[in-house]
XYZ file of C-alpha atoms in Angstrom:
761
model
C -0.003 -0.003 -0.010
C 0.985 3.584 -0.536
C 0.390 6.471 1.907
C -1.351 9.568 0.411
C 0.280 12.902 0.794
C -2.726 14.620 2.302
C -3.009 12.087 5.130
C -6.129 10.353 3.760
C -6.725 6.570 3.651
C -4.088 4.493 1.929
C -4.539 3.826 -1.720
C -4.424 0.247 -2.845
C -2.029 -0.383 -5.670
C -3.180 -2.554 -8.464
C -1.059 -5.487 -9.518
C -0.909 -5.649 -13.230
C 0.878 -9.053 -13.576
C -0.963 -11.605 -11.531
C 1.003 -14.598 -12.853
C 3.013 -16.611 -10.254
C 6.648 -15.723 -10.013
C 9.272 -18.077 -11.419
C 10.784 -18.520 -7.954
C 8.490 -19.009 -5.016
C 9.710 -17.833 -1.583
C 8.038 -18.994 1.600
C 8.130 -17.512 5.087
C 9.911 -20.656 6.372
C 12.659 -20.211 3.828
C 13.113 -16.634 4.804
C 13.495 -17.553 8.491
C 15.935 -20.336 7.701
C 18.174 -18.078 5.640
C 18.202 -15.401 8.288
C 19.236 -17.991 10.942
C 21.992 -19.333 8.726
C 23.331 -15.771 8.319
C 23.446 -15.340 12.074
C 25.323 -18.633 12.515
C 28.068 -17.709 10.064
C 31.552 -17.188 11.486
C 31.851 -13.658 10.324
C 28.470 -12.544 11.611
C 28.421 -9.825 14.220
C 25.409 -8.394 15.861
C 24.764 -4.798 14.961
C 26.045 -2.366 17.554
C 23.619 -0.118 19.228
C 24.943 3.381 19.736
C 23.497 5.128 22.748
C 23.799 8.901 22.719
C 21.797 10.210 25.687
C 21.142 9.137 29.327
C 17.509 8.442 28.717
C 18.306 5.938 26.043
C 20.953 4.372 28.329
C 18.461 4.047 31.138
C 15.934 2.488 28.784
C 18.583 -0.006 27.586
C 19.599 -0.927 31.164
C 15.998 -1.355 32.215
C 15.362 -3.620 29.229
C 18.479 -5.783 29.933
C 17.797 -6.035 33.643
C 14.241 -7.116 32.913
C 15.588 -9.853 30.574
C 18.130 -11.092 33.194
C 15.520 -11.071 35.949
C 13.122 -13.014 33.836
C 15.788 -15.608 33.060
C 16.835 -15.786 36.752
C 13.274 -16.341 37.865
C 12.705 -18.953 35.191
C 15.938 -21.092 35.284
C 18.111 -19.440 37.889
C 17.944 -22.358 40.326
C 19.154 -24.810 37.720
C 21.535 -22.828 35.505
C 24.065 -20.827 37.478
C 25.474 -19.381 34.274
C 22.479 -17.025 34.200
C 23.714 -15.401 37.431
C 27.306 -15.322 36.126
C 26.187 -13.427 33.028
C 23.933 -11.120 35.046
C 26.738 -10.221 37.498
C 29.273 -9.806 34.700
C 26.877 -7.412 32.887
C 26.424 -5.344 36.006
C 30.212 -5.281 36.413
C 30.565 -4.078 32.875
C 28.123 -1.239 33.728
C 30.341 -0.347 36.712
C 27.458 -0.921 39.077
C 29.424 -2.970 41.666
C 26.747 -2.662 44.332
C 24.224 -4.386 42.046
C 26.932 -6.903 40.967
C 27.640 -7.818 44.633
C 23.913 -8.133 45.238
C 23.592 -10.551 42.303
C 26.521 -12.660 43.579
C 25.024 -12.774 47.017
C 21.649 -13.843 45.609
C 23.419 -16.597 43.667
C 25.292 -17.781 46.788
C 22.012 -18.025 48.656
C 20.897 -20.531 46.037
C 24.106 -22.702 45.915
C 27.003 -21.717 48.180
C 28.866 -24.958 47.374
C 29.544 -23.814 43.812
C 33.336 -23.234 43.857
C 33.315 -21.399 40.542
C 30.912 -18.825 41.905
C 33.209 -18.021 44.852
C 36.174 -17.734 42.547
C 34.423 -15.368 40.131
C 33.059 -13.293 42.977
C 36.447 -12.866 44.610
C 38.204 -12.259 41.284
C 35.748 -9.445 40.540
C 36.659 -7.745 43.815
C 40.397 -8.300 43.178
C 40.208 -6.947 39.634
C 38.807 -3.693 40.818
C 41.144 -3.627 43.895
C 38.436 -3.984 46.470
C 40.937 -5.758 48.765
C 38.843 -5.849 51.880
C 35.816 -7.012 49.962
C 37.961 -9.723 48.319
C 39.467 -10.773 51.666
C 35.995 -10.959 53.086
C 34.885 -13.164 50.212
C 37.923 -15.503 50.554
C 37.460 -15.754 54.301
C 33.814 -16.716 53.889
C 34.721 -19.205 51.155
C 37.389 -21.115 53.140
C 35.178 -21.085 56.185
C 32.258 -22.630 54.364
C 34.366 -24.942 52.084
C 37.593 -25.755 54.040
C 38.336 -28.885 52.019
C 38.616 -27.078 48.671
C 42.330 -26.526 48.312
C 41.894 -24.124 45.385
C 40.183 -21.549 47.651
C 43.094 -21.681 50.062
C 45.651 -21.324 47.322
C 43.843 -18.295 45.856
C 43.489 -16.676 49.294
C 47.159 -17.189 50.137
C 48.209 -16.015 46.722
C 46.290 -12.732 47.172
C 47.860 -12.124 50.564
C 51.332 -12.895 49.237
C 50.785 -10.610 46.231
C 49.812 -7.849 48.633
C 53.013 -8.499 50.630
C 51.098 -9.502 53.685
C 53.432 -12.392 54.752
C 51.994 -12.586 58.224
C 48.501 -12.733 56.835
C 49.534 -15.488 54.370
C 51.244 -17.430 57.161
C 48.122 -17.013 59.265
C 46.007 -18.395 56.400
C 48.400 -21.370 56.062
C 48.104 -22.097 59.775
C 44.349 -22.051 59.475
C 44.593 -24.439 56.555
C 47.023 -26.822 58.271
C 44.538 -27.295 61.095
C 42.359 -29.158 58.567
C 45.321 -31.493 57.769
C 45.442 -31.113 53.981
C 47.224 -33.530 51.599
C 50.917 -33.555 50.716
C 50.552 -30.697 48.234
C 49.196 -28.369 50.929
C 52.074 -29.056 53.317
C 54.656 -28.697 50.564
C 53.080 -25.375 49.565
C 53.548 -24.121 53.132
C 57.195 -25.346 53.150
C 57.935 -23.694 49.810
C 56.302 -20.454 51.072
C 58.715 -20.370 54.026
C 61.714 -21.296 51.846
C 60.928 -18.429 49.477
C 61.652 -16.120 52.356
C 64.687 -18.187 53.678
C 62.867 -19.390 56.790
C 64.733 -22.753 57.014
C 63.950 -23.269 60.652
C 60.269 -22.742 60.071
C 60.429 -25.120 57.102
C 62.056 -27.823 59.240
C 59.353 -27.413 61.859
C 56.693 -27.669 59.176
C 58.272 -30.905 57.911
C 58.222 -32.326 61.430
C 54.500 -31.589 61.686
C 53.999 -32.796 58.151
C 55.600 -36.223 58.886
C 53.574 -36.563 62.108
C 50.297 -35.711 60.414
C 50.936 -37.788 57.262
C 53.401 -40.526 58.241
C 54.238 -41.968 54.835
C 57.211 -42.783 52.688
C 56.561 -39.713 50.537
C 56.631 -37.293 53.463
C 59.791 -38.734 54.982
C 61.609 -38.857 51.626
C 60.691 -35.217 51.003
C 61.958 -34.324 54.440
C 65.265 -36.110 53.752
C 65.609 -34.403 50.375
C 65.034 -31.052 52.102
C 67.864 -31.741 54.487
C 70.074 -33.012 51.690
C 69.424 -29.877 49.609
C 70.250 -27.738 52.657
C 73.621 -29.578 52.901
C 72.824 -31.410 56.089
C 73.959 -34.922 55.127
C 73.915 -36.311 58.670
C 70.439 -34.950 59.297
C 69.225 -36.457 56.000
C 70.546 -39.883 57.015
C 68.941 -39.445 60.393
C 65.626 -38.714 58.707
C 65.860 -41.934 56.683
C 66.720 -43.940 59.787
C 63.856 -42.354 61.722
C 61.561 -43.258 58.850
C 62.540 -46.911 59.058
C 61.872 -46.961 62.765
C 58.633 -44.940 62.829
C 57.015 -46.333 59.712
C 57.831 -49.975 60.517
C 56.370 -52.265 57.891
C 55.052 -49.326 55.965
C 58.608 -48.366 55.175
C 59.266 -51.732 53.498
C 58.599 -50.363 50.046
C 60.621 -50.311 46.875
C 60.455 -46.539 46.568
C 61.831 -45.830 50.046
C 64.800 -48.143 49.775
C 65.689 -46.939 46.281
C 65.708 -43.331 47.566
C 67.686 -44.256 50.652
C 70.282 -46.155 48.567
C 70.520 -43.351 46.017
C 71.156 -40.903 48.876
C 74.017 -43.046 50.179
C 75.343 -43.366 46.642
C 75.347 -39.601 46.200
C 77.324 -39.044 49.390
C 79.835 -41.788 48.205
C 78.869 -44.308 50.876
C 78.843 -47.310 48.477
C 78.964 -49.995 51.135
C 76.006 -48.439 52.888
C 74.128 -48.332 49.612
C 74.955 -51.962 48.849
C 73.813 -53.016 52.327
C 70.546 -51.142 51.851
C 69.934 -52.855 48.521
C 70.576 -56.295 49.952
C 68.417 -55.613 53.005
C 65.614 -54.448 50.740
C 65.878 -57.501 48.499
C 65.623 -59.778 51.507
C 62.580 -58.048 53.011
C 60.456 -56.808 50.130
C 57.987 -59.142 48.416
C 59.422 -60.353 45.168
C 56.653 -59.047 42.917
C 57.110 -55.524 44.304
C 60.885 -55.257 43.757
C 61.236 -55.203 39.972
C 62.616 -51.652 39.803
C 64.736 -52.333 42.882
C 66.443 -55.291 41.138
C 67.096 -53.182 38.048
C 68.519 -50.343 40.156
C 70.740 -52.755 42.152
C 72.106 -54.289 38.946
C 72.865 -50.828 37.598
C 74.535 -49.932 40.888
C 76.748 -53.037 40.817
C 77.712 -52.458 37.205
C 78.835 -48.952 38.082
C 80.508 -49.540 41.456
C 80.766 -53.318 42.011
C 82.918 -56.173 40.810
C 82.037 -59.321 38.869
C 81.120 -61.300 41.982
C 78.707 -58.609 43.063
C 77.014 -58.527 39.679
C 76.657 -62.329 39.630
C 75.235 -62.228 43.153
C 72.635 -59.674 42.067
C 71.612 -61.806 39.114
C 71.365 -64.915 41.278
C 69.302 -63.029 43.839
C 66.937 -61.788 41.210
C 66.465 -65.237 39.678
C 66.062 -66.707 43.133
C 63.142 -64.446 43.868
C 61.625 -65.198 40.487
C 61.757 -68.932 41.163
C 60.297 -68.470 44.612
C 57.343 -66.623 43.129
C 56.889 -69.315 40.471
C 56.973 -72.224 42.928
C 54.542 -70.509 45.196
C 52.198 -69.776 42.346
C 52.474 -73.311 40.845
C 53.793 -75.694 43.496
C 53.256 -78.750 41.273
C 55.401 -77.432 38.456
C 58.450 -79.526 39.180
C 60.565 -77.969 36.415
C 60.559 -74.719 38.407
C 61.719 -76.533 41.493
C 64.564 -78.266 39.667
C 65.609 -74.990 38.029
C 65.592 -73.360 41.472
C 67.754 -76.134 42.907
C 70.194 -75.883 40.021
C 70.403 -72.131 40.539
C 71.339 -72.559 44.216
C 73.801 -75.248 43.225
C 75.467 -73.016 40.642
C 75.675 -70.271 43.282
C 77.618 -72.643 45.565
C 75.312 -72.229 48.511
C 75.141 -75.820 49.752
C 72.923 -75.270 52.748
C 70.402 -73.214 50.764
C 70.380 -75.832 47.997
C 69.693 -78.615 50.487
C 67.013 -76.530 52.162
C 65.217 -75.919 48.877
C 65.334 -79.615 47.985
C 64.109 -80.673 51.390
C 61.363 -78.092 51.375
C 60.166 -79.295 47.961
C 60.116 -82.935 49.064
C 58.290 -82.201 52.316
C 55.775 -80.014 50.526
C 55.047 -82.691 47.979
C 54.551 -85.315 50.652
C 52.162 -83.046 52.527
C 50.140 -82.428 49.408
C 50.210 -86.093 48.489
C 48.307 -87.202 51.618
C 45.049 -85.744 50.398
C 45.133 -87.036 46.819
C 42.678 -89.763 46.009
C 42.382 -89.866 42.232
C 44.445 -92.202 40.099
C 45.533 -89.505 37.719
C 46.908 -87.315 40.466
C 48.670 -90.291 41.981
C 50.326 -91.172 38.668
C 51.522 -87.596 38.174
C 52.823 -87.432 41.738
C 54.756 -90.676 41.373
C 56.486 -89.410 38.208
C 57.303 -86.160 39.936
C 58.644 -87.928 43.042
C 60.957 -90.029 40.925
C 62.260 -86.986 39.066
C 62.754 -85.218 42.375
C 64.743 -88.102 43.846
C 66.990 -88.205 40.806
C 67.667 -84.524 40.870
C 68.322 -84.449 44.594
C 70.686 -87.432 44.382
C 72.520 -85.918 41.456
C 72.916 -82.679 43.391
C 74.361 -84.408 46.462
C 76.639 -86.463 44.239
C 78.056 -83.373 42.610
C 78.596 -81.863 46.067
C 80.451 -85.039 47.103
C 78.114 -86.018 49.931
C 78.301 -89.827 49.591
C 76.493 -90.566 52.852
C 73.602 -88.330 51.940
C 73.404 -89.999 48.536
C 73.183 -93.384 50.219
C 70.403 -92.166 52.485
C 68.529 -90.716 49.552
C 68.884 -93.964 47.637
C 67.558 -95.867 50.620
C 64.534 -93.598 50.791
C 64.116 -93.843 47.057
C 64.101 -97.658 47.112
C 61.798 -97.731 50.146
C 59.389 -95.612 48.199
C 59.768 -97.672 44.953
C 61.427 -101.083 45.562
C 60.505 -102.346 42.074
C 62.497 -99.616 40.322
C 65.388 -101.453 38.689
C 66.904 -98.188 37.456
C 67.321 -96.995 41.047
C 68.931 -100.269 42.101
C 71.334 -100.101 39.102
C 72.265 -96.457 39.800
C 72.861 -97.217 43.494
C 75.065 -100.134 42.659
C 76.976 -98.162 40.067
C 77.646 -95.443 42.597
C 79.060 -98.023 45.042
C 81.066 -99.577 42.233
C 82.513 -96.149 41.363
C 83.582 -95.779 44.991
C 85.372 -99.156 44.894
C 82.921 -100.798 47.282
C 82.758 -104.222 45.616
C 81.120 -105.902 48.601
C 78.450 -103.226 48.853
C 77.800 -103.393 45.141
C 77.385 -107.209 45.175
C 75.102 -107.000 48.210
C 72.950 -104.408 46.517
C 72.562 -106.551 43.423
C 71.590 -109.539 45.536
C 68.958 -107.481 47.339
C 67.637 -106.204 44.035
C 67.207 -109.577 42.307
C 65.576 -110.922 45.448
C 62.696 -108.440 45.124
C 59.360 -110.157 44.343
C 58.379 -107.544 41.716
C 60.685 -105.658 39.343
C 59.792 -103.385 36.488
C 62.677 -104.321 34.113
C 64.368 -107.410 35.642
C 66.324 -108.205 32.479
C 68.156 -104.907 32.773
C 68.984 -105.567 36.400
C 70.337 -109.051 35.685
C 72.397 -107.765 32.783
C 73.897 -105.055 34.969
C 74.773 -107.616 37.694
C 76.352 -109.947 35.153
C 78.356 -107.130 33.548
C 79.597 -106.126 37.000
C 80.879 -109.658 37.731
C 82.434 -109.869 34.252
C 84.200 -106.583 34.889
C 85.538 -108.002 38.128
C 86.847 -111.080 36.273
C 84.714 -113.576 38.237
C 83.836 -116.221 35.635
C 82.570 -118.648 38.267
C 80.213 -116.103 39.740
C 78.969 -115.234 36.270
C 78.209 -118.895 35.579
C 76.240 -119.127 38.800
C 74.330 -115.989 37.937
C 73.401 -117.421 34.537
C 72.281 -120.640 36.154
C 70.072 -118.736 38.584
C 68.699 -116.637 35.758
C 67.934 -119.807 33.713
C 66.047 -121.224 36.672
C 63.697 -118.261 36.365
C 63.580 -117.877 32.562
C 64.338 -120.218 29.684
C 64.354 -117.481 27.141
C 66.533 -117.985 24.085
C 68.303 -114.656 24.617
C 69.529 -115.890 27.993
C 71.013 -118.997 26.388
C 72.612 -116.964 23.647
C 74.074 -114.499 26.130
C 75.358 -117.377 28.302
C 77.023 -119.062 25.322
C 78.583 -115.843 24.113
C 79.943 -115.199 27.590
C 81.552 -118.678 27.645
C 83.116 -118.095 24.269
C 84.571 -114.641 25.074
C 87.762 -114.126 27.107
C 87.497 -112.467 30.472
C 88.656 -108.822 30.596
C 91.756 -108.037 32.579
C 91.096 -106.193 35.827
C 92.150 -102.588 35.750
C 95.339 -101.701 37.685
C 96.013 -98.136 38.619
C 99.745 -98.141 38.935
C 102.293 -100.855 38.208
C 105.881 -100.939 37.036
C 107.182 -102.431 33.838
C 108.150 -105.767 35.444
C 104.650 -106.312 36.852
C 103.092 -105.370 33.541
C 105.338 -107.829 31.706
C 104.594 -110.606 34.177
C 100.884 -109.983 33.872
C 101.080 -110.079 30.095
C 103.066 -113.374 30.146
C 100.524 -114.972 32.487
C 97.715 -113.860 30.149
C 99.476 -115.444 27.128
C 99.985 -118.671 29.061
C 96.363 -118.843 30.104
C 95.265 -118.165 26.542
C 97.422 -121.037 25.245
C 96.231 -123.651 27.774
C 93.898 -123.960 30.722
C 90.274 -123.021 31.251
C 90.747 -119.664 29.597
C 92.170 -121.051 26.360
C 90.239 -120.629 23.143
C 89.514 -124.374 22.822
C 88.194 -124.601 26.417
C 86.013 -121.594 25.993
C 84.678 -122.849 22.694
C 83.855 -126.260 24.144
C 82.062 -124.627 27.099
C 80.051 -122.462 24.702
C 79.115 -125.526 22.637
C 77.873 -127.281 25.761
C 75.737 -124.246 26.594
C 74.320 -124.245 23.062
C 73.506 -127.942 23.314
C 71.807 -127.445 26.706
C 69.874 -124.522 25.333
C 68.642 -126.424 22.315
C 67.581 -129.367 24.399
C 65.801 -127.099 26.874
C 63.947 -125.214 24.164
C 62.768 -128.382 22.439
C 61.741 -130.120 25.627
C 60.375 -127.313 27.766
C 58.820 -125.083 25.045
C 58.464 -127.223 21.908
C 56.279 -124.609 20.298
C 59.123 -122.065 20.333
C 60.455 -123.168 16.975
C 61.642 -119.765 15.829
C 63.760 -119.416 18.982
C 65.194 -122.869 18.454
C 66.136 -121.985 14.846
C 67.741 -118.788 16.079
C 69.847 -120.746 18.605
C 70.834 -123.339 15.987
C 72.022 -120.601 13.636
C 74.145 -119.006 16.380
C 75.480 -122.486 17.316
C 76.416 -123.243 13.751
C 78.168 -119.907 13.339
C 80.085 -120.554 16.561
C 81.253 -124.003 15.409
C 82.203 -122.611 12.005
C 84.430 -119.958 13.622
C 86.696 -122.514 15.364
C 89.237 -123.001 12.577
C 91.920 -121.181 14.534
C 92.379 -123.818 17.268
C 91.271 -127.144 15.707
C 91.679 -129.157 12.559
C 89.422 -128.932 9.526
C 88.109 -132.492 10.127
C 87.119 -131.670 13.728
C 85.491 -128.484 12.601
C 83.524 -130.273 9.870
C 82.416 -132.880 12.357
C 81.217 -130.180 14.783
C 79.346 -128.333 12.093
C 77.732 -131.582 10.885
C 76.679 -132.417 14.438
C 74.845 -129.080 14.543
C 73.428 -129.564 11.071
C 71.746 -132.833 11.952
C 69.388 -130.807 14.192
C 68.492 -128.509 11.331
C 64.735 -128.274 10.643
C 62.955 -127.877 7.378
C 60.890 -124.849 6.537
C 57.370 -125.688 5.364
C 54.810 -123.348 3.838
C 51.351 -124.233 5.052
C 47.855 -122.832 4.789
C 45.335 -122.238 7.496
C 41.891 -120.693 7.538
C 41.343 -117.053 8.474
C 38.650 -116.873 11.164
C 36.796 -113.703 12.143
C 35.679 -112.780 15.625
C 32.326 -114.352 14.891
C 33.936 -117.737 14.117
C 33.407 -117.594 10.403
C 36.097 -118.609 7.880
C 36.745 -115.879 5.365
C 39.709 -117.321 3.502
C 43.114 -118.959 3.793
C 46.543 -117.574 4.659
C 50.036 -118.987 4.283
C 52.387 -119.354 7.190
C 55.871 -120.788 7.779
C 56.355 -123.864 9.935
C 59.552 -125.624 10.974
C 59.780 -129.411 11.139
C 62.593 -130.749 13.294
C 64.147 -134.243 12.800
C 62.821 -135.592 16.080
C 59.262 -134.790 14.946
C 59.408 -137.227 11.917
C 57.573 -139.996 13.796
C 54.693 -137.707 14.627
C 53.971 -136.973 10.920
C 54.813 -140.102 8.750
C 52.803 -138.892 5.779
C 55.181 -135.943 5.217
C 57.706 -138.161 3.378
C 54.939 -139.320 1.047
C 53.891 -135.714 0.493
C 57.496 -134.826 -0.259
C 57.733 -137.562 -2.867
C 54.439 -136.501 -4.452
C 55.657 -132.917 -4.644
C 58.881 -133.963 -6.398
C 56.955 -136.232 -8.765
C 54.636 -133.299 -9.573
C 57.573 -131.134 -10.481
C 59.105 -133.791 -12.768
C 55.834 -134.521 -14.558
C 55.195 -130.824 -15.092
C 58.581 -130.508 -16.759
C 57.995 -133.614 -18.953
C 54.531 -132.412 -20.001
C 55.819 -128.979 -20.911
C 58.570 -130.545 -23.031
C 56.165 -132.890 -24.812
C 53.725 -130.130 -25.524
C 56.457 -127.960 -26.979
C 57.673 -130.793 -29.204
C 54.160 -131.598 -30.433
C 53.447 -127.983 -31.221
C 56.616 -127.528 -33.232
C 56.805 -130.761 -35.353
C 54.510 -133.711 -34.640
C 55.860 -137.159 -35.786
C 54.615 -138.464 -39.077
C 52.133 -141.346 -38.796
C 50.933 -140.715 -35.285
C 47.347 -141.797 -34.974
C 44.564 -139.768 -33.459
C 44.038 -142.174 -30.584
C 47.656 -141.944 -29.646
C 47.496 -138.164 -29.644
C 44.390 -138.351 -27.469
C 46.183 -140.606 -25.047
C 49.029 -138.119 -24.771
C 46.580 -135.312 -24.071
C 44.918 -137.410 -21.355
C 48.313 -138.141 -19.789
C 49.066 -134.395 -19.616
C 45.674 -133.737 -17.998
C 46.320 -136.451 -15.459
C 49.672 -134.902 -14.676
C 47.946 -131.559 -14.125
C 45.477 -133.255 -11.745
C 48.407 -134.567 -9.740
C 49.962 -131.121 -9.634
C 46.728 -129.556 -8.451
C 46.470 -132.050 -5.610
C 49.871 -131.142 -4.105
C 49.793 -127.338 -4.251
C 49.008 -126.715 -0.586
C 52.408 -127.818 0.789
C 55.983 -126.991 -0.186
C 58.919 -128.581 1.608
C 62.097 -126.523 1.500
C 65.553 -126.649 2.969
C 65.825 -125.467 6.514
C 68.220 -123.022 8.242
C 69.110 -121.608 4.864
C 65.946 -119.703 4.597
C 63.882 -119.766 1.410
C 65.272 -122.997 -0.158
C 63.449 -124.384 -3.198
C 61.765 -127.751 -3.669
C 63.807 -130.965 -3.213
C 65.773 -132.143 -6.216
C 66.157 -135.906 -5.453
C 64.246 -137.260 -8.535
C 65.386 -140.554 -10.139
C 66.276 -140.667 -13.805
C 63.298 -142.856 -14.780
C 60.817 -140.410 -13.342
C 60.194 -142.232 -10.058
C 61.466 -140.935 -6.737
C 62.711 -142.389 -3.520
C 61.804 -140.493 -0.317
C 64.760 -141.982 1.512
C 67.236 -140.821 -1.185
C 65.689 -137.434 -1.529
C 65.760 -136.806 2.256
C 69.393 -137.863 2.773
C 70.961 -135.287 5.124
C 67.714 -133.256 5.106
C 65.274 -135.207 7.208
C 61.710 -133.995 7.395
C 59.736 -134.251 10.607
C 56.360 -132.645 11.237
C 54.263 -131.731 14.176
C 50.590 -131.612 13.570
C 49.285 -128.067 13.764
C 46.149 -127.142 15.686
C 42.856 -126.568 13.963
C 43.675 -125.469 10.416
C 47.032 -127.299 10.324
C 45.450 -130.691 11.171
C 42.825 -130.309 8.506
C 45.491 -129.258 5.990
C 47.541 -132.418 6.562
C 44.423 -134.580 6.178
C 43.708 -132.897 2.831
C 47.325 -133.421 1.814
C 47.128 -137.161 2.691
C 43.961 -137.625 0.656
C 45.431 -135.877 -2.341
C 48.563 -138.010 -2.085
C 46.644 -141.342 -2.559
C 44.665 -139.995 -5.515
C 47.731 -138.567 -7.122
C 49.643 -141.906 -6.957
C 46.763 -143.763 -8.518
C 46.333 -141.227 -11.307
C 50.087 -141.155 -11.859
C 50.405 -144.956 -12.398
C 47.427 -144.978 -14.740
C 48.839 -142.135 -16.699
C 52.204 -143.892 -17.072
C 50.427 -147.055 -18.339
C 48.515 -145.065 -20.978
C 51.666 -143.330 -22.147
C 53.559 -146.608 -22.517
C 50.722 -148.138 -24.538
C 50.608 -145.192 -26.884
C 54.319 -145.446 -27.548
C 54.226 -149.246 -28.207
C 51.134 -149.048 -30.429
C 52.529 -146.419 -32.799
C 53.356 -147.607 -36.398
C 56.993 -148.076 -37.269
């Protein structure tokens, strides 16, 4: 609208273009753009320039009305409203109104520390000292535990040069027993004005009010800085006495030792470090160890450094064994550490403590798994403890430990052997022999063969052939194992070792050598005598194996092979004829190796097939299996007929004779088929040479095609023992096949002879 010039009613302007504008602008868009402009970084509110008092009064009235409205609305919840109100009044230089606003705000929340600080700072800014002092005094009275108020109050008094007033404020503050920072602020205040005596008195009160390592260390540093070395040491000593267990800290001892190090009292510092390491818990002395090592590297010798390292590792192991008492590796490492340090008593104490602790824990264990683990650990512990005492040379303690060890585990052959070997090393032959006798007399042993072998080796080393023979006899009374017989025979064949002599002159050595040569040439220690004794042992062993355990055929073959090798090696002390006779005497016991078949039976008792196995037939078993000779002859006949048939078939295929009739050819074919039948019947048994391993079929076939079992078996007798279950049935099948094969073989030979006679000339 447009205003008329004569003051009449406004004239409405006509809009000629009533079409919508290309760009539409809404009221919301206008408001949003105006707000964005206000939020821009470079936006500044327009300044209002006031030129007369009335306008100023109107402005103040408007602002005060706004602040009062805000204070009434949110003043109890937002103290910033009062801060802004008081700051605005301060900017208007109306301090009376500003103080009134601060007081109104304090009535709402006097615990607001920021409000007190801003109130006092306003008074201080405008140098209203008494008003500011009044504010600070009220603040520290109402909030005595707020250190910041005390600091500000004291700082104002000190800035004004009122030292007595500042000291008075400090004394008021100290009555509330502030923390370490408050006391140190008081001390530093006095030191700024060179009041050393007052500072010392304050430290005394400080250490009485707050008796801690920090306060005493600060007191000692104060004396050290003042040059009072003796007083500083006295402070440290008083701290140890007055704090008691509270002084047993890493920080205190490090500071004490560093003090002594600074004043060049190295022995005192070392003593402090060692005392601390002995009294501080291990987990709380990491920095102390590092500092002690550094100290020794700077001021100590090699022994001191090694002692520090050992001490550190000792504490580490103590922590580990306390944390995991069943970790025996830690215990053994701990024992080895003490052993390497050369502290015998400490080493023994650690070992004894570990053993007693394990026994105490072992009383309450009931499960099998725990028992097994404990047994293994006990054995390892005994071994380590005995080894330790042995290295230290304590023979009596080793014997006691072995006795405890064997009481705890009398079946442990290894412990018996080690005990005996220790006595043997000490030259106690009687003790060693008595220990072995006690050991083999135990009713239960874990590895008796090792114990017997050790005992026998001991007697052999002592040169006691008679005792060794008796030991072998006693061992054979308990066990007829082939390895015992072989070891016995090898012992008889070997010469006895000469006993060791520590010192002897040339004449004695020559006499001993001459006696040895004479004994080797003749007497019981000659090669012939030893060989004959070994042969007798082999013969006894073979007889025992065949009579006591006839099923142990593999063991008997093993013994025969060793016997044969022994007899074959006697060419050095007997003639070739005697040696051949001895070898032949062994060979007559040689068995034959037979391949047989037996059924494979499942767990349900069903036969699922056949399998081959090797059997040995000894000469003395020939009477128990008479059909084996017949089977042997049938097998040889099968081989011969197979060869003849193959040759005849090859000749017929290449060039058949002229004039051969069809019936004759048919007869030859029938003969070959019959030979195949014979071969098929004898396939389940093969008889081979024995003791040679893997010999082929027998070759004793006569020139006319027939065979003699007696001739074929000359020097290689076959004997058989009927096998159980499958073996018995196999022999029955072989016997049946043998009869049929002989009948078919004779018929076949008759047909072949007729065909040859009936052929045209």
